[in-house]
mmCIF file of N, CA and C in Angstrom:
data_model
loop_
_atom_site.group_PDB
_atom_site.id
_atom_site.type_symbol
_atom_site.label_atom_id
_atom_site.label_comp_id
_atom_site.label_asym_id
_atom_site.label_seq_id
_atom_site.Cartn_x
_atom_site.Cartn_y
_atom_site.Cartn_z
ATOM 1 N N MET A 1408 1.051 -1.353 0.204
ATOM 2 C CA MET A 1408 -0.023 0.357 0.087
ATOM 3 C C MET A 1408 0.888 1.148 0.101
ATOM 4 N N ASP A 1409 0.625 2.206 -0.987
ATOM 5 C CA ASP A 1409 1.041 3.232 -0.843
ATOM 6 C C ASP A 1409 0.612 4.414 -0.471
ATOM 7 N N LEU A 1410 1.308 5.206 0.746
ATOM 8 C CA LEU A 1410 0.618 6.028 1.686
ATOM 9 C C LEU A 1410 1.333 7.523 1.198
ATOM 10 N N ARG A 1411 2.073 7.273 0.016
ATOM 11 C CA ARG A 1411 2.754 8.672 0.133
ATOM 12 C C ARG A 1411 1.874 9.719 -0.626
ATOM 13 N N GLY A 1412 1.692 10.694 0.405
ATOM 14 C CA GLY A 1412 1.073 12.158 -0.090
ATOM 15 C C GLY A 1412 -0.590 11.895 0.314
ATOM 16 N N ARG A 1413 -0.639 10.794 0.900
ATOM 17 C CA ARG A 1413 -2.370 10.788 1.218
ATOM 18 C C ARG A 1413 -2.019 11.489 2.610
ATOM 19 N N PRO A 1414 -3.295 12.572 2.292
ATOM 20 C CA PRO A 1414 -3.635 13.324 3.553
ATOM 21 C C PRO A 1414 -4.213 12.703 4.805
ATOM 22 N N CYS A 1415 -3.993 13.339 5.921
ATOM 23 C CA CYS A 1415 -4.207 12.602 7.268
ATOM 24 C C CYS A 1415 -4.401 14.106 7.854
ATOM 25 N N THR A 1416 -5.237 14.108 8.948
ATOM 26 C CA THR A 1416 -5.783 15.206 9.694
ATOM 27 C C THR A 1416 -5.629 14.497 11.092
ATOM 28 N N LEU A 1417 -4.705 15.236 11.716
ATOM 29 C CA LEU A 1417 -4.563 14.722 12.934
ATOM 30 C C LEU A 1417 -5.081 16.171 13.948
ATOM 31 N N TYR A 1418 -6.017 15.308 14.972
ATOM 32 C CA TYR A 1418 -6.319 16.253 16.292
ATOM 33 C C TYR A 1418 -5.263 16.365 17.266
ATOM 34 N N PRO A 1419 -5.250 17.125 17.808
ATOM 35 C CA PRO A 1419 -4.489 17.635 19.016
ATOM 36 C C PRO A 1419 -4.838 16.159 19.918
ATOM 37 N N ILE A 1420 -4.278 15.868 20.642
ATOM 38 C CA ILE A 1420 -4.561 14.582 21.832
ATOM 39 C C ILE A 1420 -5.238 15.856 22.818
ATOM 40 N N SER A 1421 -6.225 14.854 23.631
ATOM 41 C CA SER A 1421 -7.035 15.437 24.523
ATOM 42 C C SER A 1421 -6.556 14.930 25.789
ATOM 43 N N ALA A 1422 -6.670 15.756 26.615
ATOM 44 C CA ALA A 1422 -6.096 15.381 28.056
ATOM 45 C C ALA A 1422 -7.435 14.954 28.914
ATOM 46 N N GLN A 1423 -9.000 15.416 28.497
ATOM 47 C CA GLN A 1423 -9.992 15.272 28.995
ATOM 48 C C GLN A 1423 -10.207 13.448 29.318
ATOM 49 N N GLY A 1424 -10.735 13.320 30.758
ATOM 50 C CA GLY A 1424 -10.764 11.959 31.104
ATOM 51 C C GLY A 1424 -9.508 11.062 31.533
ATOM 52 N N ALA A 1425 -8.423 11.637 31.386
ATOM 53 C CA ALA A 1425 -7.241 10.982 31.663
ATOM 54 C C ALA A 1425 -7.302 10.498 33.278
ATOM 55 N N GLY A 1426 -6.795 9.223 33.587
ATOM 56 C CA GLY A 1426 -6.667 8.814 35.156
ATOM 57 C C GLY A 1426 -6.117 9.335 35.620
ATOM 58 N N VAL A 1427 -4.508 9.651 35.477
ATOM 59 C CA VAL A 1427 -3.378 10.115 36.104
ATOM 60 C C VAL A 1427 -2.796 11.109 35.516
ATOM 61 N N MET A 1428 -2.756 12.622 36.001
ATOM 62 C CA MET A 1428 -2.339 13.516 35.128
ATOM 63 C C MET A 1428 -1.102 14.152 36.225
ATOM 64 N N PRO A 1429 0.174 14.575 35.881
ATOM 65 C CA PRO A 1429 1.026 14.786 36.808
ATOM 66 C C PRO A 1429 0.697 16.345 37.283
ATOM 67 N N THR A 1430 0.813 16.380 38.312
ATOM 68 C CA THR A 1430 0.885 18.129 38.988
ATOM 69 C C THR A 1430 2.319 18.753 39.172
ATOM 70 N N GLY A 1431 2.276 20.112 39.071
ATOM 71 C CA GLY A 1431 3.345 20.854 39.129
ATOM 72 C C GLY A 1431 4.279 20.424 38.120
ATOM 73 N N PHE A 1432 3.770 19.892 37.107
ATOM 74 C CA PHE A 1432 4.520 19.962 35.870
ATOM 75 C C PHE A 1432 4.061 20.902 34.625
ATOM 76 N N ASP A 1433 5.054 21.265 33.748
ATOM 77 C CA ASP A 1433 4.301 21.601 32.613
ATOM 78 C C ASP A 1433 4.180 20.543 31.534
ATOM 79 N N PHE A 1434 2.910 20.578 31.325
ATOM 80 C CA PHE A 1434 2.347 19.429 30.486
ATOM 81 C C PHE A 1434 2.348 19.504 29.215
ATOM 82 N N THR A 1435 2.622 20.824 28.911
ATOM 83 C CA THR A 1435 2.877 20.990 27.371
ATOM 84 C C THR A 1435 3.613 20.126 26.685
ATOM 85 N N PRO A 1436 4.900 20.276 26.808
ATOM 86 C CA PRO A 1436 5.963 19.479 26.203
ATOM 87 C C PRO A 1436 5.790 17.898 26.118
ATOM 88 N N VAL A 1437 5.043 17.674 27.221
ATOM 89 C CA VAL A 1437 4.429 15.960 27.459
ATOM 90 C C VAL A 1437 3.618 15.979 25.953
ATOM 91 N N ALA A 1438 2.745 16.349 25.880
ATOM 92 C CA ALA A 1438 1.652 16.278 24.781
ATOM 93 C C ALA A 1438 2.625 16.595 23.577
ATOM 94 N N GLN A 1439 3.248 17.468 23.738
ATOM 95 C CA GLN A 1439 4.042 17.698 22.193
ATOM 96 C C GLN A 1439 5.132 16.529 21.643
ATOM 97 N N ALA A 1440 5.548 16.082 23.038
ATOM 98 C CA ALA A 1440 6.186 14.825 22.575
ATOM 99 C C ALA A 1440 5.734 13.512 22.219
ATOM 100 N N TYR A 1441 4.091 13.318 22.613
ATOM 101 C CA TYR A 1441 3.602 12.395 21.834
ATOM 102 C C TYR A 1441 3.067 12.950 20.499
ATOM 103 N N MET A 1442 2.583 13.603 20.102
ATOM 104 C CA MET A 1442 2.285 14.343 18.818
ATOM 105 C C MET A 1442 3.404 14.228 18.236
ATOM 106 N N GLY A 1443 4.931 14.746 18.567
ATOM 107 C CA GLY A 1443 5.916 14.624 17.661
ATOM 108 C C GLY A 1443 6.342 13.156 17.558
ATOM 109 N N GLY A 1444 6.060 12.630 18.092
ATOM 110 C CA GLY A 1444 6.431 11.308 17.744
ATOM 111 C C GLY A 1444 5.402 10.203 16.985
ATOM 112 N N LEU A 1445 3.977 10.610 17.093
ATOM 113 C CA LEU A 1445 3.086 10.044 16.073
ATOM 114 C C LEU A 1445 3.013 10.761 14.789
ATOM 115 N N VAL A 1446 3.633 12.251 14.507
ATOM 116 C CA VAL A 1446 3.737 12.599 13.537
ATOM 117 C C VAL A 1446 4.931 12.423 12.637
ATOM 118 N N ALA A 1447 6.103 11.980 13.401
ATOM 119 C CA ALA A 1447 7.360 11.646 12.832
ATOM 120 C C ALA A 1447 7.492 10.523 11.914
ATOM 121 N N ASP A 1448 6.537 9.414 12.431
ATOM 122 C CA ASP A 1448 6.164 7.994 12.305
ATOM 123 C C ASP A 1448 5.465 8.259 11.320
ATOM 124 N N LEU A 1449 4.215 8.685 11.094
ATOM 125 C CA LEU A 1449 3.456 9.122 10.073
ATOM 126 C C LEU A 1449 3.878 9.323 9.033
ATOM 127 N N SER A 1450 4.810 10.341 9.114
ATOM 128 C CA SER A 1450 5.079 11.282 7.996
ATOM 129 C C SER A 1450 6.466 10.176 7.134
ATOM 130 N N LYS A 1451 7.011 9.677 8.145
ATOM 131 C CA LYS A 1451 8.071 8.432 7.687
ATOM 132 C C LYS A 1451 7.224 7.761 6.500
ATOM 133 N N ALA A 1452 6.350 7.486 6.768
ATOM 134 C CA ALA A 1452 5.463 6.247 5.931
ATOM 135 C C ALA A 1452 4.965 7.035 4.787
ATOM 136 N N GLY A 1453 4.729 7.969 4.650
ATOM 137 C CA GLY A 1453 4.714 8.674 3.646
ATOM 138 C C GLY A 1453 3.310 9.909 3.461
ATOM 139 N N LEU A 1454 2.510 9.722 4.753
ATOM 140 C CA LEU A 1454 1.398 10.287 4.913
ATOM 141 C C LEU A 1454 1.704 12.042 5.145
ATOM 142 N N ASN A 1455 0.852 12.820 4.192
ATOM 143 C CA ASN A 1455 0.740 14.077 4.262
ATOM 144 C C ASN A 1455 0.120 14.516 5.793
ATOM 145 N N VAL A 1456 0.601 14.845 6.961
ATOM 146 C CA VAL A 1456 -0.100 15.040 8.252
ATOM 147 C C VAL A 1456 -0.651 16.510 8.346
ATOM 148 N N LEU A 1457 -1.830 16.717 8.480
ATOM 149 C CA LEU A 1457 -2.201 18.200 8.228
ATOM 150 C C LEU A 1457 -3.031 18.348 9.585
ATOM 151 N N MET A 1458 -2.942 19.550 10.473
ATOM 152 C CA MET A 1458 -3.917 19.769 11.608
ATOM 153 C C MET A 1458 -5.359 20.090 10.960
ATOM 154 N N PRO A 1459 -6.210 20.098 12.055
ATOM 155 C CA PRO A 1459 -7.793 20.274 11.557
ATOM 156 C C PRO A 1459 -7.992 21.915 11.266
ATOM 157 N N VAL A 1460 -8.742 22.222 10.282
ATOM 158 C CA VAL A 1460 -9.228 23.665 10.006
ATOM 159 C C VAL A 1460 -10.459 23.906 10.533
ATOM 160 N N VAL A 1461 -10.773 24.736 11.480
ATOM 161 C CA VAL A 1461 -12.429 24.739 11.829
ATOM 162 C C VAL A 1461 -13.421 25.431 10.797
ATOM 163 N N GLY A 1462 -14.264 24.467 10.641
ATOM 164 C CA GLY A 1462 -15.134 24.803 9.443
ATOM 165 C C GLY A 1462 -15.045 23.909 8.115
ATOM 166 N N ALA A 1463 -13.809 23.521 8.209
ATOM 167 C CA ALA A 1463 -13.428 22.590 6.922
ATOM 168 C C ALA A 1463 -13.569 21.192 7.276
ATOM 169 N N PRO A 1464 -14.084 20.269 6.340
ATOM 170 C CA PRO A 1464 -13.856 18.672 6.251
ATOM 171 C C PRO A 1464 -12.445 18.083 6.551
ATOM 172 N N ASP A 1465 -12.823 16.914 7.139
ATOM 173 C CA ASP A 1465 -11.098 16.605 7.518
ATOM 174 C C ASP A 1465 -10.537 16.319 6.044
ATOM 175 N N GLN A 1466 -9.209 16.110 6.041
ATOM 176 C CA GLN A 1466 -8.753 15.684 4.579
ATOM 177 C C GLN A 1466 -8.292 14.451 4.842
ATOM 178 N N GLY A 1467 -8.954 13.320 3.981
ATOM 179 C CA GLY A 1467 -8.611 12.059 3.943
ATOM 180 C C GLY A 1467 -8.557 11.389 5.370
ATOM 181 N N LEU A 1468 -7.720 10.577 5.854
ATOM 182 C CA LEU A 1468 -7.646 9.780 7.024
ATOM 183 C C LEU A 1468 -7.705 10.788 8.412
ATOM 184 N N SER A 1469 -8.487 10.739 9.232
ATOM 185 C CA SER A 1469 -8.672 11.436 10.416
ATOM 186 C C SER A 1469 -8.289 10.536 11.400
ATOM 187 N N ILE A 1470 -7.340 11.221 12.857
ATOM 188 C CA ILE A 1470 -6.835 10.437 13.998
ATOM 189 C C ILE A 1470 -7.437 11.293 14.851
ATOM 190 N N ARG A 1471 -8.070 10.520 15.957
ATOM 191 C CA ARG A 1471 -8.471 11.439 17.080
ATOM 192 C C ARG A 1471 -7.717 10.407 18.380
ATOM 193 N N GLY A 1472 -7.023 11.151 19.399
ATOM 194 C CA GLY A 1472 -6.594 10.471 20.409
ATOM 195 C C GLY A 1472 -6.787 11.179 21.534
ATOM 196 N N GLN A 1473 -6.561 10.356 22.628
ATOM 197 C CA GLN A 1473 -6.685 10.832 24.216
ATOM 198 C C GLN A 1473 -5.846 10.596 25.226
ATOM 199 N N ILE A 1474 -5.338 11.103 25.996
ATOM 200 C CA ILE A 1474 -4.697 10.659 27.292
ATOM 201 C C ILE A 1474 -5.295 9.703 28.126
ATOM 202 N N VAL A 1475 -4.971 8.329 28.256
ATOM 203 C CA VAL A 1475 -5.315 7.614 29.357
ATOM 204 C C VAL A 1475 -4.769 7.543 30.664
ATOM 205 N N ARG A 1476 -3.189 7.640 30.612
ATOM 206 C CA ARG A 1476 -2.848 7.783 32.060
ATOM 207 C C ARG A 1476 -1.114 8.779 31.501
ATOM 208 N N ALA A 1477 -1.114 9.671 32.821
ATOM 209 C CA ALA A 1477 0.313 10.177 32.483
ATOM 210 C C ALA A 1477 0.744 10.438 33.791
ATOM 211 N N ASP A 1478 1.883 9.700 33.836
ATOM 212 C CA ASP A 1478 2.391 9.555 35.398
ATOM 213 C C ASP A 1478 3.867 9.423 35.404
ATOM 214 N N PRO A 1479 4.251 11.024 36.164
ATOM 215 C CA PRO A 1479 5.812 10.844 35.990
ATOM 216 C C PRO A 1479 6.397 9.434 37.056
ATOM 217 N N GLY A 1480 5.884 8.971 37.471
ATOM 218 C CA GLY A 1480 6.127 7.921 38.696
ATOM 219 C C GLY A 1480 6.994 8.536 39.706
ATOM 220 N N SER A 1481 8.276 7.648 40.287
ATOM 221 C CA SER A 1481 8.762 8.174 41.537
ATOM 222 C C SER A 1481 9.900 8.181 41.261
ATOM 223 N N ARG A 1482 10.875 9.347 41.494
ATOM 224 C CA ARG A 1482 12.452 9.358 40.961
ATOM 225 C C ARG A 1482 12.726 8.242 42.345
ATOM 226 N N LEU A 1483 12.706 8.417 43.599
ATOM 227 C CA LEU A 1483 13.405 7.402 44.409
ATOM 228 C C LEU A 1483 12.704 6.096 44.439
ATOM 229 N N MET A 1484 11.764 5.733 43.947
ATOM 230 C CA MET A 1484 11.323 4.437 43.439
ATOM 231 C C MET A 1484 12.290 3.760 42.630
ATOM 232 N N ARG A 1485 12.614 4.530 41.258
ATOM 233 C CA ARG A 1485 13.545 4.295 40.240
ATOM 234 C C ARG A 1485 14.650 4.369 40.689
ATOM 235 N N TYR A 1486 15.475 4.996 41.648
ATOM 236 C CA TYR A 1486 16.565 4.793 42.257
ATOM 237 C C TYR A 1486 16.513 3.241 42.904
ATOM 238 N N LEU A 1487 15.798 3.203 43.719
ATOM 239 C CA LEU A 1487 15.999 2.081 45.033
ATOM 240 C C LEU A 1487 15.368 0.996 44.057
ATOM 241 N N PHE A 1488 14.661 0.722 43.129
ATOM 242 C CA PHE A 1488 14.155 -0.360 42.485
ATOM 243 C C PHE A 1488 13.966 -0.067 41.131
ATOM 244 N N THR A 1489 15.098 0.128 40.471
ATOM 245 C CA THR A 1489 14.683 0.563 38.853
ATOM 246 C C THR A 1489 13.982 -0.289 38.065
ATOM 247 N N TRP A 1490 13.950 -1.358 38.287
ATOM 248 C CA TRP A 1490 13.106 -2.058 36.785
ATOM 249 C C TRP A 1490 11.758 -2.722 37.706
ATOM 250 N N PHE A 1491 11.861 -2.404 38.840
ATOM 251 C CA PHE A 1491 10.262 -2.494 39.472
ATOM 252 C C PHE A 1491 9.182 -2.071 39.779
ATOM 253 N N ALA A 1492 9.527 -0.546 40.190
ATOM 254 C CA ALA A 1492 8.819 0.219 40.686
ATOM 255 C C ALA A 1492 9.161 1.644 40.377
ATOM 256 N N GLY A 1493 8.101 2.548 40.228
ATOM 257 C CA GLY A 1493 8.653 3.953 40.060
ATOM 258 C C GLY A 1493 8.435 4.824 38.791
ATOM 259 N N ALA A 1494 8.481 3.696 37.622
ATOM 260 C CA ALA A 1494 8.507 4.177 36.298
ATOM 261 C C ALA A 1494 7.577 5.408 36.085
ATOM 262 N N ALA A 1495 8.149 5.937 35.027
ATOM 263 C CA ALA A 1495 7.061 7.361 34.476
ATOM 264 C C ALA A 1495 6.380 6.557 33.239
ATOM 265 N N VAL A 1496 5.321 6.583 33.192
ATOM 266 C CA VAL A 1496 3.986 5.785 32.173
ATOM 267 C C VAL A 1496 3.400 7.214 31.734
ATOM 268 N N PHE A 1497 3.124 6.850 29.983
ATOM 269 C CA PHE A 1497 2.575 7.740 29.388
ATOM 270 C C PHE A 1497 1.549 6.679 28.346
ATOM 271 N N GLU A 1498 0.395 7.061 28.338
ATOM 272 C CA GLU A 1498 -0.659 5.665 27.946
ATOM 273 C C GLU A 1498 -1.696 6.577 27.104
ATOM 274 N N ALA A 1499 -1.811 6.282 25.905
ATOM 275 C CA ALA A 1499 -3.010 6.978 24.859
ATOM 276 C C ALA A 1499 -4.056 5.641 24.210
ATOM 277 N N GLU A 1500 -4.975 6.340 23.736
ATOM 278 C CA GLU A 1500 -5.653 5.262 22.941
ATOM 279 C C GLU A 1500 -6.649 6.620 22.173
ATOM 280 N N GLY A 1501 -7.399 5.724 20.910
ATOM 281 C CA GLY A 1501 -7.676 6.770 20.023
ATOM 282 C C GLY A 1501 -8.218 5.839 18.827
ATOM 283 N N GLN A 1502 -8.968 6.765 17.887
ATOM 284 C CA GLN A 1502 -9.446 6.067 16.467
ATOM 285 C C GLN A 1502 -8.989 6.840 15.675
ATOM 286 N N PHE A 1503 -9.393 5.870 14.370
ATOM 287 C CA PHE A 1503 -8.917 6.814 13.221
ATOM 288 C C PHE A 1503 -9.908 6.110 11.796
ATOM 289 N N GLY A 1504 -10.120 6.881 11.030
ATOM 290 C CA GLY A 1504 -11.155 6.798 9.967
ATOM 291 C C GLY A 1504 -11.206 7.623 9.028
ATOM 292 N N GLU A 1505 -12.013 7.349 7.835
ATOM 293 C CA GLU A 1505 -12.232 8.240 6.731
ATOM 294 C C GLU A 1505 -13.485 8.679 6.407
ATOM 295 N N GLY A 1506 -13.966 9.993 6.441
ATOM 296 C CA GLY A 1506 -15.319 10.418 7.145
ATOM 297 C C GLY A 1506 -15.652 9.688 7.369
ATOM 298 N N THR A 1507 -17.116 8.925 7.450
ATOM 299 C CA THR A 1507 -18.044 8.616 8.731
ATOM 300 C C THR A 1507 -17.502 7.222 9.191
ATOM 301 N N VAL A 1508 -16.478 6.755 8.153
ATOM 302 C CA VAL A 1508 -15.771 5.158 8.303
ATOM 303 C C VAL A 1508 -15.063 5.005 9.037
ATOM 304 N N LEU A 1509 -14.915 4.322 10.294
ATOM 305 C CA LEU A 1509 -14.260 4.200 11.520
ATOM 306 C C LEU A 1509 -13.303 2.408 10.785
ATOM 307 N N LEU A 1510 -11.776 2.994 10.591
ATOM 308 C CA LEU A 1510 -11.120 1.778 10.153
ATOM 309 C C LEU A 1510 -10.380 1.147 11.563
ATOM 310 N N GLY A 1511 -10.155 1.962 12.326
ATOM 311 C CA GLY A 1511 -9.843 0.943 13.441
ATOM 312 C C GLY A 1511 -9.435 2.076 14.766
ATOM 313 N N SER A 1512 -8.652 1.120 15.663
ATOM 314 C CA SER A 1512 -8.544 1.802 16.864
ATOM 315 C C SER A 1512 -7.089 1.708 17.417
ATOM 316 N N PHE A 1513 -6.246 2.520 18.201
ATOM 317 C CA PHE A 1513 -5.296 2.005 18.839
ATOM 318 C C PHE A 1513 -5.103 2.317 20.251
ATOM 319 N N HIS A 1514 -4.422 1.545 20.990
ATOM 320 C CA HIS A 1514 -3.907 2.242 22.535
ATOM 321 C C HIS A 1514 -2.103 1.556 22.579
ATOM 322 N N ALA A 1515 -1.748 2.760 23.211
ATOM 323 C CA ALA A 1515 -0.198 2.442 23.109
ATOM 324 C C ALA A 1515 0.168 3.183 24.704
ATOM 325 N N LYS A 1516 1.224 2.348 25.168
ATOM 326 C CA LYS A 1516 1.750 2.629 26.233
ATOM 327 C C LYS A 1516 3.324 2.878 26.273
ATOM 328 N N GLY A 1517 3.736 3.730 26.483
ATOM 329 C CA GLY A 1517 5.137 3.920 26.737
ATOM 330 C C GLY A 1517 5.666 4.208 28.191
ATOM 331 N N THR A 1518 6.823 3.559 28.245
ATOM 332 C CA THR A 1518 7.382 3.213 29.581
ATOM 333 C C THR A 1518 8.443 3.593 29.702
ATOM 334 N N ARG A 1519 9.380 4.471 30.641
ATOM 335 C CA ARG A 1519 10.589 5.038 31.187
ATOM 336 C C ARG A 1519 10.812 4.478 32.277
ATOM 337 N N ARG A 1520 12.179 3.447 32.656
ATOM 338 C CA ARG A 1520 12.029 2.916 33.800
ATOM 339 C C ARG A 1520 13.406 3.276 34.582
ATOM 340 N N ALA A 1521 14.506 3.742 33.612
ATOM 341 C CA ALA A 1521 15.854 4.109 34.118
ATOM 342 C C ALA A 1521 16.386 5.466 33.798
ATOM 343 N N GLY A 1522 17.566 5.979 34.681
ATOM 344 C CA GLY A 1522 17.813 7.171 34.419
ATOM 345 C C GLY A 1522 18.781 7.455 35.815
ATOM 346 N N PHE A 1523 19.797 8.533 35.345
ATOM 347 C CA PHE A 1523 21.110 8.861 36.285
ATOM 348 C C PHE A 1523 20.388 9.047 37.690
ATOM 349 N N GLY A 1524 20.433 8.308 38.710
ATOM 350 C CA GLY A 1524 20.125 8.900 40.188
ATOM 351 C C GLY A 1524 18.411 8.748 40.272
ATOM 352 N N GLY A 1525 17.785 7.923 39.437
ATOM 353 C CA GLY A 1525 16.450 7.929 39.509
ATOM 354 C C GLY A 1525 16.009 8.917 38.237
ATOM 355 N N GLY A 1526 16.655 9.539 37.357
ATOM 356 C CA GLY A 1526 16.046 10.305 36.469
ATOM 357 C C GLY A 1526 15.098 11.569 36.822
ATOM 358 N N ASP A 1527 15.325 12.640 35.832
ATOM 359 C CA ASP A 1527 14.288 13.360 36.026
ATOM 360 C C ASP A 1527 12.853 12.910 35.353
ATOM 361 N N SER A 1528 11.783 13.329 36.007
ATOM 362 C CA SER A 1528 10.615 12.584 36.258
ATOM 363 C C SER A 1528 10.174 13.611 34.779
ATOM 364 N N GLN A 1529 10.309 14.729 34.578
ATOM 365 C CA GLN A 1529 9.686 15.588 33.275
ATOM 366 C C GLN A 1529 10.252 15.101 32.242
ATOM 367 N N LYS A 1530 11.783 14.695 32.134
ATOM 368 C CA LYS A 1530 12.088 14.137 30.972
ATOM 369 C C LYS A 1530 11.619 12.941 30.789
ATOM 370 N N MET A 1531 11.482 12.043 31.849
ATOM 371 C CA MET A 1531 11.257 10.334 31.645
ATOM 372 C C MET A 1531 9.546 10.485 30.998
ATOM 373 N N LEU A 1532 9.030 11.231 31.443
ATOM 374 C CA LEU A 1532 7.486 11.505 31.168
ATOM 375 C C LEU A 1532 7.385 12.107 29.516
ATOM 376 N N ILE A 1533 8.310 12.896 29.244
ATOM 377 C CA ILE A 1533 8.303 13.402 27.919
ATOM 378 C C ILE A 1533 8.903 11.735 26.958
ATOM 379 N N ASP A 1534 9.848 11.403 27.685
ATOM 380 C CA ASP A 1534 10.396 10.093 26.678
ATOM 381 C C ASP A 1534 9.186 9.085 26.578
ATOM 382 N N ALA A 1535 8.440 8.640 27.776
ATOM 383 C CA ALA A 1535 7.439 7.492 27.592
ATOM 384 C C ALA A 1535 6.474 8.389 26.675
ATOM 385 N N ALA A 1536 5.919 9.860 26.744
ATOM 386 C CA ALA A 1536 5.110 10.156 25.610
ATOM 387 C C ALA A 1536 5.911 9.972 24.186
ATOM 388 N N ARG A 1537 6.683 10.055 23.987
ATOM 389 C CA ARG A 1537 7.425 10.105 22.616
ATOM 390 C C ARG A 1537 7.427 8.661 22.059
ATOM 391 N N LEU A 1538 7.556 7.568 23.278
ATOM 392 C CA LEU A 1538 7.597 6.416 22.881
ATOM 393 C C LEU A 1538 5.760 5.907 22.475
ATOM 394 N N ALA A 1539 4.967 6.660 22.991
ATOM 395 C CA ALA A 1539 3.588 6.070 22.836
ATOM 396 C C ALA A 1539 3.143 6.663 21.257
ATOM 397 N N GLY A 1540 3.750 7.829 21.191
ATOM 398 C CA GLY A 1540 3.278 8.280 20.044
ATOM 399 C C GLY A 1540 3.781 7.644 18.760
ATOM 400 N N GLN A 1541 4.976 7.088 18.974
ATOM 401 C CA GLN A 1541 5.470 6.073 17.900
ATOM 402 C C GLN A 1541 4.854 4.831 18.023
ATOM 403 N N GLN A 1542 4.437 4.119 18.913
ATOM 404 C CA GLN A 1542 3.604 3.155 19.062
ATOM 405 C C GLN A 1542 2.346 3.244 18.518
ATOM 406 N N SER A 1543 1.805 4.305 18.901
ATOM 407 C CA SER A 1543 0.406 4.699 18.010
ATOM 408 C C SER A 1543 0.541 4.672 16.690
ATOM 409 N N ALA A 1544 1.726 5.566 16.190
ATOM 410 C CA ALA A 1544 1.551 5.659 14.671
ATOM 411 C C ALA A 1544 1.815 3.992 14.298
ATOM 412 N N GLY A 1545 2.660 3.009 14.541
ATOM 413 C CA GLY A 1545 2.678 2.135 14.436
ATOM 414 C C GLY A 1545 1.777 1.130 14.070
ATOM 415 N N GLN A 1546 0.929 1.156 15.454
ATOM 416 C CA GLN A 1546 -0.434 0.516 15.023
ATOM 417 C C GLN A 1546 -1.433 1.133 13.910
ATOM 418 N N ILE A 1547 -1.234 2.507 13.936
ATOM 419 C CA ILE A 1547 -2.309 2.662 12.644
ATOM 420 C C ILE A 1547 -1.838 2.247 11.287
ATOM 421 N N LEU A 1548 -0.330 2.309 11.183
ATOM 422 C CA LEU A 1548 0.125 2.078 9.992
ATOM 423 C C LEU A 1548 -0.282 0.614 9.626
ATOM 424 N N ALA A 1549 0.044 -0.308 10.551
ATOM 425 C CA ALA A 1549 -0.321 -1.714 10.651
ATOM 426 C C ALA A 1549 -2.023 -2.243 10.038
ATOM 427 N N ALA A 1550 -2.713 -1.474 11.031
ATOM 428 C CA ALA A 1550 -3.766 -1.152 10.567
ATOM 429 C C ALA A 1550 -4.195 -0.957 8.924
ATOM 430 N N LEU A 1551 -3.690 0.118 8.930
ATOM 431 C CA LEU A 1551 -4.296 0.658 7.271
ATOM 432 C C LEU A 1551 -3.553 -0.221 6.298
ATOM 433 N N LEU A 1552 -2.305 -1.077 6.817
ATOM 434 C CA LEU A 1552 -1.676 -1.772 5.706
ATOM 435 C C LEU A 1552 -2.567 -3.172 5.452
ATOM 436 N N ALA A 1553 -3.197 -3.554 6.702
ATOM 437 C CA ALA A 1553 -4.091 -5.052 6.738
ATOM 438 C C ALA A 1553 -5.354 -4.734 6.457
ATOM 439 N N THR A 1554 -5.799 -3.442 6.753
ATOM 440 C CA THR A 1554 -7.110 -2.768 5.617
ATOM 441 C C THR A 1554 -6.921 -3.013 3.742
ATOM 442 N N HIS A 1555 -5.814 -2.400 3.840
ATOM 443 C CA HIS A 1555 -5.485 -2.437 2.151
ATOM 444 C C HIS A 1555 -5.309 -3.651 1.699
ATOM 445 N N GLN A 1556 -4.988 -4.996 2.396
ATOM 446 C CA GLN A 1556 -4.707 -6.112 2.043
ATOM 447 C C GLN A 1556 -5.507 -6.929 2.000
ATOM 448 N N ALA A 1557 -6.649 -6.894 2.776
ATOM 449 C CA ALA A 1557 -7.688 -7.739 2.944
ATOM 450 C C ALA A 1557 -8.535 -7.935 1.784
#
């Protein structure tokens, strides 16, 4: 399946309804990291990723996602029990389709467990979000390929 140049409307990720959200953090770079990982991998596959335009119909494929969980974890727990506790976790889910036809859904979870001295929780959550964005893109692309081959 050739995705080169295929338009894709990507809506900003929503935090509404998220189970765990960090407090005392600037959440903007975390959401940007997720979107950046998603856009980079979709673009590598050839999709022409566009932001939605108010009042205009979606272009081609449309993707909507929301945060399920954004947990910076515990630096102390990561320091003491690196592989067992305190991980920074970012989890997202969403749906994609064309027009009114739902083509599939995705659920991705990025986890970071180790960093020097337990790692910086903000940076680790940003890395976890980027990983989740890349996983989301992989799931979307795999579903598109499976749909085309069926």
